[in-house]
Short mmCIF file of C-alpha atoms and ligand atoms in Angstrom, two decimals:
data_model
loop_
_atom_site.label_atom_id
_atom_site.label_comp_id
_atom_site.label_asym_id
_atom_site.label_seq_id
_atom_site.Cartn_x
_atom_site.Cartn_y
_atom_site.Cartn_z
CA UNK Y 1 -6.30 -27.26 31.50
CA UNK Y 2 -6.45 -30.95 31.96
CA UNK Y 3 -5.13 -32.47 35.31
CA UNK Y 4 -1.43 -33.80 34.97
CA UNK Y 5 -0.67 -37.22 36.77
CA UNK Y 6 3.09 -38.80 36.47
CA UNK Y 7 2.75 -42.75 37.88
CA UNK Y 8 5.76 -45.03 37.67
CA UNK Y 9 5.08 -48.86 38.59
CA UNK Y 10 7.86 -51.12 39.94
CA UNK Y 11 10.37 -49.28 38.56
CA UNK Y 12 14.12 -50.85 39.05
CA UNK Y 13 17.06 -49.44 38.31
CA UNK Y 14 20.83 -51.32 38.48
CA UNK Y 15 23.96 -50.12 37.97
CA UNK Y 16 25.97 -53.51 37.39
CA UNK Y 17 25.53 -55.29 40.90
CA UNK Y 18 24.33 -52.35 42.53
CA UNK Y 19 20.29 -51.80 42.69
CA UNK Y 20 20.17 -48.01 42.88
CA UNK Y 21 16.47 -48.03 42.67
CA UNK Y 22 14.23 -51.20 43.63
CA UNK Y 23 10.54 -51.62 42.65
CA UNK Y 24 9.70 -47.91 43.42
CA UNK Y 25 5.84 -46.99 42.42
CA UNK Y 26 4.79 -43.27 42.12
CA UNK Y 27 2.11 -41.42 41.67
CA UNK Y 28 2.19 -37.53 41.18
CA UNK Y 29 -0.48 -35.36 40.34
CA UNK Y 30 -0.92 -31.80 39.41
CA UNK Y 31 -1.18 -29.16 42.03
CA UNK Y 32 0.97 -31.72 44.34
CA UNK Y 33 3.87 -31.52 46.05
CA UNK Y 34 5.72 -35.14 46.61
CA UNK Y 35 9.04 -35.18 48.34
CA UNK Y 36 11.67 -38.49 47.60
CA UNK Y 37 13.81 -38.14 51.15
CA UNK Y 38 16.63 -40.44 51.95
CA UNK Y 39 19.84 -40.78 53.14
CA UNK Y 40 23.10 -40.17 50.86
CA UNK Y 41 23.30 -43.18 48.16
CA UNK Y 42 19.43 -44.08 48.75
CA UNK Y 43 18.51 -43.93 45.03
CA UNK Y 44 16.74 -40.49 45.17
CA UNK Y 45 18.38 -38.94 42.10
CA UNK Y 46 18.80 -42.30 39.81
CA UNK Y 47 15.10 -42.17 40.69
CA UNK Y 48 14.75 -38.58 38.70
CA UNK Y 49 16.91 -39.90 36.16
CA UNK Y 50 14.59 -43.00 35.38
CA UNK Y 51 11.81 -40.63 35.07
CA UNK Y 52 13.36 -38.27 32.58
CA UNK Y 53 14.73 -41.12 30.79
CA UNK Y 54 18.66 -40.42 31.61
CA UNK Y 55 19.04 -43.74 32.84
CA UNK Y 56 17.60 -47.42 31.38
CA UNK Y 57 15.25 -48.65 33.99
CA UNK Y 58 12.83 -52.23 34.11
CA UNK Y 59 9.56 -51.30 34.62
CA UNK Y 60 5.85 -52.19 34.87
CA UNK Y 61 4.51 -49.17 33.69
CA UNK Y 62 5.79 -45.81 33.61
CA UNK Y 63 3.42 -42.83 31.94
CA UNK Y 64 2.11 -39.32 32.48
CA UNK Y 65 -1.76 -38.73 31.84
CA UNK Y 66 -3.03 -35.61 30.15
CA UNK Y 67 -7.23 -35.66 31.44
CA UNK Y 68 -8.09 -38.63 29.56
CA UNK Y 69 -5.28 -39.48 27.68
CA UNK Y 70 -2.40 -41.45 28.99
CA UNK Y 71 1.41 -41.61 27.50
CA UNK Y 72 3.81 -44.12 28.34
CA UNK Y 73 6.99 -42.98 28.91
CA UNK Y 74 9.05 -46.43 28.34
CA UNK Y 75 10.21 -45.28 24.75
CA UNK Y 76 10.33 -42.01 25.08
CA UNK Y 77 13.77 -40.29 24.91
CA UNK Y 78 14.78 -37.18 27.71
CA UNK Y 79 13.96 -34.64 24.81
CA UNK Y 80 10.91 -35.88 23.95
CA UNK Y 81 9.31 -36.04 27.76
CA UNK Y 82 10.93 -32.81 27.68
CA UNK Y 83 8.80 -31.49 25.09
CA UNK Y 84 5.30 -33.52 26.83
CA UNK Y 85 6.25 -31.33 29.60
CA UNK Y 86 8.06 -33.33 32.05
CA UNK Y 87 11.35 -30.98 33.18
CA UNK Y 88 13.77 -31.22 35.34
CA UNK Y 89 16.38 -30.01 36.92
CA UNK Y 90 19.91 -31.24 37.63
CA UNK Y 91 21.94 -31.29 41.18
CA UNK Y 92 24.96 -29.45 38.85
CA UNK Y 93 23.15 -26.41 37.16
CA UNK Y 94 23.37 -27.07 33.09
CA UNK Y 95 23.28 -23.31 31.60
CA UNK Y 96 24.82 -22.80 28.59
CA UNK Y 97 27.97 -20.57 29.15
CA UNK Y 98 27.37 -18.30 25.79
CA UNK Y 99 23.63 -16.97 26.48
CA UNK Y 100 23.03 -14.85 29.10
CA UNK Y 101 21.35 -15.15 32.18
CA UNK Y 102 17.71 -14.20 30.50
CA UNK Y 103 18.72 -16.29 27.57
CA UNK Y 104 19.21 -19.35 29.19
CA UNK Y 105 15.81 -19.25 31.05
CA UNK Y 106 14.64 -18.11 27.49
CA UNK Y 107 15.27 -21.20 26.04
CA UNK Y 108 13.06 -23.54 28.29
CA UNK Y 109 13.11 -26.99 27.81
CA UNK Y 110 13.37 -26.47 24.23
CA UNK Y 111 15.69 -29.71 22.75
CA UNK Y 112 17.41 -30.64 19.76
CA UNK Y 113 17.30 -28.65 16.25
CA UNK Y 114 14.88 -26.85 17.67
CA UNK Y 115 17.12 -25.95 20.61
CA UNK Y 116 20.23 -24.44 17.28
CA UNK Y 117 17.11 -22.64 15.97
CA UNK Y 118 16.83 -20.70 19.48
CA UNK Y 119 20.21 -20.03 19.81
CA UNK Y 120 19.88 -18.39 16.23
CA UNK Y 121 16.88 -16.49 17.18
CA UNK Y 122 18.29 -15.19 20.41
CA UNK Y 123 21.39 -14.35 19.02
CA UNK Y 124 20.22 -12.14 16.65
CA UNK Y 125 20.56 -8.30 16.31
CA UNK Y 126 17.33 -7.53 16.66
CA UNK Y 127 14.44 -8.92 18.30
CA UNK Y 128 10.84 -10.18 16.96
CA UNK Y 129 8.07 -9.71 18.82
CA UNK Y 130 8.25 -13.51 19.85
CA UNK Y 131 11.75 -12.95 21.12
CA UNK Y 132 10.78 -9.67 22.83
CA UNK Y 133 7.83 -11.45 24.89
CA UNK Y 134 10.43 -14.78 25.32
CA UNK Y 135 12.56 -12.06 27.09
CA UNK Y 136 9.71 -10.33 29.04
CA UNK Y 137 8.42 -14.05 30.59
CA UNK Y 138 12.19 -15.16 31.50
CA UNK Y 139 12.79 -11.65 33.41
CA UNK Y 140 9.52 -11.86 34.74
CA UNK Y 141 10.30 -15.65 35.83
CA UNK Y 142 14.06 -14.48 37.14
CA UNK Y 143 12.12 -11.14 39.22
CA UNK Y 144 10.15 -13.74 40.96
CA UNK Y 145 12.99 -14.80 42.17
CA UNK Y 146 15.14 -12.03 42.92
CA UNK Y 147 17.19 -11.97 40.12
CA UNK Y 148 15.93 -9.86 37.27
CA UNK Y 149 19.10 -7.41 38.24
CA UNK Y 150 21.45 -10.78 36.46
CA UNK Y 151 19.26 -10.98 33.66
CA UNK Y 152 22.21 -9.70 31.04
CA UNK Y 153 24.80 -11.23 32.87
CA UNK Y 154 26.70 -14.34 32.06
CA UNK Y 155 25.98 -17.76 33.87
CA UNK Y 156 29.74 -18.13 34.43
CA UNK Y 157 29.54 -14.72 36.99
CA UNK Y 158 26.81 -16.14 39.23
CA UNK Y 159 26.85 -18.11 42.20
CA UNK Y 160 25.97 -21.54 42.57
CA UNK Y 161 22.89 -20.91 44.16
CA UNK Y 162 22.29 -18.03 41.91
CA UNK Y 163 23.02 -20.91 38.79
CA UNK Y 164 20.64 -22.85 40.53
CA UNK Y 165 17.96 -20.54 40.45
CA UNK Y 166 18.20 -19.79 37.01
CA UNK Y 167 17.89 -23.24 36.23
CA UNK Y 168 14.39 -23.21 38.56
CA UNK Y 169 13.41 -19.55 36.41
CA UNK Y 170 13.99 -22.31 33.35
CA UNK Y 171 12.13 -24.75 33.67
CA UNK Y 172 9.48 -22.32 35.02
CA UNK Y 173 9.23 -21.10 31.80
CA UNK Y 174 9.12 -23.87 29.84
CA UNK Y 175 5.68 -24.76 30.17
CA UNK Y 176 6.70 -27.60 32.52
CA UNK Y 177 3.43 -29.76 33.63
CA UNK Y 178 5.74 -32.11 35.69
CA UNK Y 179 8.69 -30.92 37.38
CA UNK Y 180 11.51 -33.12 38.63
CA UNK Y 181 13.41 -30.59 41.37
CA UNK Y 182 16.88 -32.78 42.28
CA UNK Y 183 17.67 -30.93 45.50
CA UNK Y 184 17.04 -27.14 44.64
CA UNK Y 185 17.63 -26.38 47.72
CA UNK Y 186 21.23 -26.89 47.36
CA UNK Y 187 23.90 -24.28 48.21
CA UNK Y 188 21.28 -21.65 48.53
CA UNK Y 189 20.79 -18.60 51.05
CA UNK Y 190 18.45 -18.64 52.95
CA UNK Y 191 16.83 -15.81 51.51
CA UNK Y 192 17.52 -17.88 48.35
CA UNK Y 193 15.94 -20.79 50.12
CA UNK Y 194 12.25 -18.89 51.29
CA UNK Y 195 12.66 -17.24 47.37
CA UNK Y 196 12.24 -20.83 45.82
CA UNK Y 197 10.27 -22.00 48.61
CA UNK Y 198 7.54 -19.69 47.40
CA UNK Y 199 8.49 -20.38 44.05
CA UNK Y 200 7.76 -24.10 44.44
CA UNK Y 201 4.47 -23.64 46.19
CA UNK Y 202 2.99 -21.15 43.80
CA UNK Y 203 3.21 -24.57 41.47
CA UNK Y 204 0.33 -25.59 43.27
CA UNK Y 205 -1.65 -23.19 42.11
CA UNK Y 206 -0.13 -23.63 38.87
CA UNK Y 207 -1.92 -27.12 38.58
CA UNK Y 208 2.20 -28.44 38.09
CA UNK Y 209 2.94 -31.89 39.61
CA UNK Y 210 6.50 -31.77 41.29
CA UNK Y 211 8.13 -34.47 42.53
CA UNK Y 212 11.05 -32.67 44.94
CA UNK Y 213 14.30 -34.45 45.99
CA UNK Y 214 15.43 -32.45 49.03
CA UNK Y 215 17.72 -33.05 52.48
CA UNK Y 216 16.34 -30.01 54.21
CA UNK Y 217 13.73 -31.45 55.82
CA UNK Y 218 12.36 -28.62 57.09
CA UNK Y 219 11.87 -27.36 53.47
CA UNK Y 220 10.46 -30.69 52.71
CA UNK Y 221 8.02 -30.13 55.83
CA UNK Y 222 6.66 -26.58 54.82
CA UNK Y 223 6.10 -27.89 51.28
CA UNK Y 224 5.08 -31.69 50.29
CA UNK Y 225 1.48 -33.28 50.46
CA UNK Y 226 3.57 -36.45 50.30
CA UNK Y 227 6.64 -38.08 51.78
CA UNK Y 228 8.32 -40.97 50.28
CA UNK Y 229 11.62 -42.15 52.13
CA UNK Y 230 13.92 -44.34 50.63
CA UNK Y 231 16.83 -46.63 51.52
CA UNK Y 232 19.22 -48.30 49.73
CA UNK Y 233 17.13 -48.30 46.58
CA UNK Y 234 13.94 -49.21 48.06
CA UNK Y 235 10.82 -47.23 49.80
CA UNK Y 236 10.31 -48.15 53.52
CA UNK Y 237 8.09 -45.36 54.42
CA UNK Y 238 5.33 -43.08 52.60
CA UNK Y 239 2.55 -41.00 53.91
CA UNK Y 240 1.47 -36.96 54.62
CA UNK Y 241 4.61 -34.95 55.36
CA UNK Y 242 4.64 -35.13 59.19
CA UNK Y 243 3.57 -38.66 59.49
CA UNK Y 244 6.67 -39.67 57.26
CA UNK Y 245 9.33 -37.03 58.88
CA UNK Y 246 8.21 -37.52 62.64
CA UNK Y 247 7.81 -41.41 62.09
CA UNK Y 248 10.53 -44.04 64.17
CA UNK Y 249 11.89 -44.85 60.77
CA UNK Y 250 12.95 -42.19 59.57
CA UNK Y 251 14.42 -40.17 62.45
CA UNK Y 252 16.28 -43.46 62.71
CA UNK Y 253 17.69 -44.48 59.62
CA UNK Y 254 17.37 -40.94 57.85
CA UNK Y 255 18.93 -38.47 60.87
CA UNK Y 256 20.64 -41.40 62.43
CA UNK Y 257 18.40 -41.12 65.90
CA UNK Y 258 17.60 -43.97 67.79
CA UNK Y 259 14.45 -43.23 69.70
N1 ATP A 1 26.02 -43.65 36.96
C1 ATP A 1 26.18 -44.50 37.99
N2 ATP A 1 26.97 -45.59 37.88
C2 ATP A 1 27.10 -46.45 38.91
N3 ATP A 1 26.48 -46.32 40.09
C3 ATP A 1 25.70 -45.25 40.26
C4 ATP A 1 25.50 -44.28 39.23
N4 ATP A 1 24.65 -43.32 39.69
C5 ATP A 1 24.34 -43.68 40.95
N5 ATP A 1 24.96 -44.82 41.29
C6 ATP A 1 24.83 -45.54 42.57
O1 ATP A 1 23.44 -45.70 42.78
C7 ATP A 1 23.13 -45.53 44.16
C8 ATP A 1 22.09 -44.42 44.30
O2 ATP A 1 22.70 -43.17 43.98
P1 ATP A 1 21.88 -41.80 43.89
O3 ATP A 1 22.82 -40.76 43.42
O4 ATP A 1 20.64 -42.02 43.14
O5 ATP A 1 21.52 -41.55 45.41
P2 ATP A 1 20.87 -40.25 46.08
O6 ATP A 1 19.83 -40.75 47.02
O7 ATP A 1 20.45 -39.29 45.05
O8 ATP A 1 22.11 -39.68 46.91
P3 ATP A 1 22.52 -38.15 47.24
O9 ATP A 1 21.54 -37.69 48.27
O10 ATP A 1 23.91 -38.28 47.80
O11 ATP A 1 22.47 -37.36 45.96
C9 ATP A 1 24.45 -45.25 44.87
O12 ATP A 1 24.95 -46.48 45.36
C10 ATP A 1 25.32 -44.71 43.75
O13 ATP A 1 26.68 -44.98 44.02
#
């Protein structure tokens, strides 16, 4: 499989008066971990939105690179970087509330009229042989972590963190090449927490570029190659995970220390 690289340029991103994100630059390849780290407000998730396209940004260049051919993501709409393979996932789980638990991670990032076909397919009294392995990869995806017992269950009877996970076992599935994790950690055990932990680093292996929005910086420790922090829209420190997270800067204006 071809290497994946995600790189963003300069990428701005205002709210009326308010810069959320300011000139940010990015580069995430497959079979890295990078973790966005900031205080509350800092422009870490309006950063994921700009990527997936949820939010109009200025930018220099913005574009994911399959081997030898590159994209560019300007003009591309949420669904359709969904479909090149860049997923995310959102800080407030999005299942749908009339699938079950193994249909939800079933349907992947699949978007649009494609998305009604699913829910036709699924639905259905029987299943094909496409369906049946569809099932068999989402309750494999939801056993890796820990859940395979929901799998018939409805969204609406699980936790958060349990929601959350799903989400994780759906994007999983999806095929994702780039994943876009706004704080999975969230409002998980911490059984939960080493579960997805594992989860996220067996990406690696996967050759999956994740860029990983996260407060737990202990979780951001054990897992990212990189660390960028940001402030108030803009980077002020970037560099191998203990460099960043043991650096002046960011124990000051991150954790509020003053050395
Ligand atoms: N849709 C919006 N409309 C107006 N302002 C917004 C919108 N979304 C975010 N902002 C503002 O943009 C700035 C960055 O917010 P963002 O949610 O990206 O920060 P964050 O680093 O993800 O914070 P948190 O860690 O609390 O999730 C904040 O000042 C926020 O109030």
């Amino acid at each position: 499989m071809s290497t994946v690289q995600l790189s963003v340029r300069e990428m701005t991103v205002r709210f009326g008066g308010v810069v959320a994100v300011a000139q940010l630059s990015l580069d995430v390849t497959g079979g890295e971990i990078v973790a966005l780290i900031g205080p509350n407000g800092a422009g870490k998730s309006t950063a994921i939105n700009g990527l997936s396209g949820f939010v109009p940004v200025t930018v220099a260049t913005m574009s994911v690179r399959f081997g030898d051919d590159v994209v560019d993501l300007a003009p591309l709409s949420p669904p359709q970087r969904s479909r090149l393979g860049i997923v995310r996932t959102f800080q407030t789980p999005r299942l749908i509330p009339e699938l079950t638990v193994w249909q939800n991670v079933a349907m992947g990032s699949v978007a649009g009229d494609v998305r009604r076909r699913w829910f036709e397919m699924l639905g259905g009294p029987g299943l094909s042989r496409g369906a049946r392995d569809r099932r068999d990869r989402a309750v494999t995806a939801l056993a890796a972590l820990g859940l395979d017992r929901l799998a018939q269950d409805n969204p609406g009877e699980l936790s958060l963190g349990e929601q959350r996970l799903v989400e994780i076992a759906r994007a999983m599935v999806s095929g994702a090449r780039v994943l876009l994790l706004d704080e999975p950690f969230a409002g998980l055990s911490s059984v939960e927490q080493r579960r997805l932990a594992d989860e996220i680093d067996k990406l690696r292996a996967a050759s999956v570029a994740a860029l990983l929005v996260e407060h737990n910086l202990e979780l951001v420790r054990s897992l990212a190659d990189t660390v960028v922090a940001m402030d108030q829209g803009a980077e002020f420190a970037r560099g191998d995970a203990a460099t960043v997270l043991d650096s002046h800067e960011v124990r000051e204006r991150y954790l509020g220390e003053v050395a």
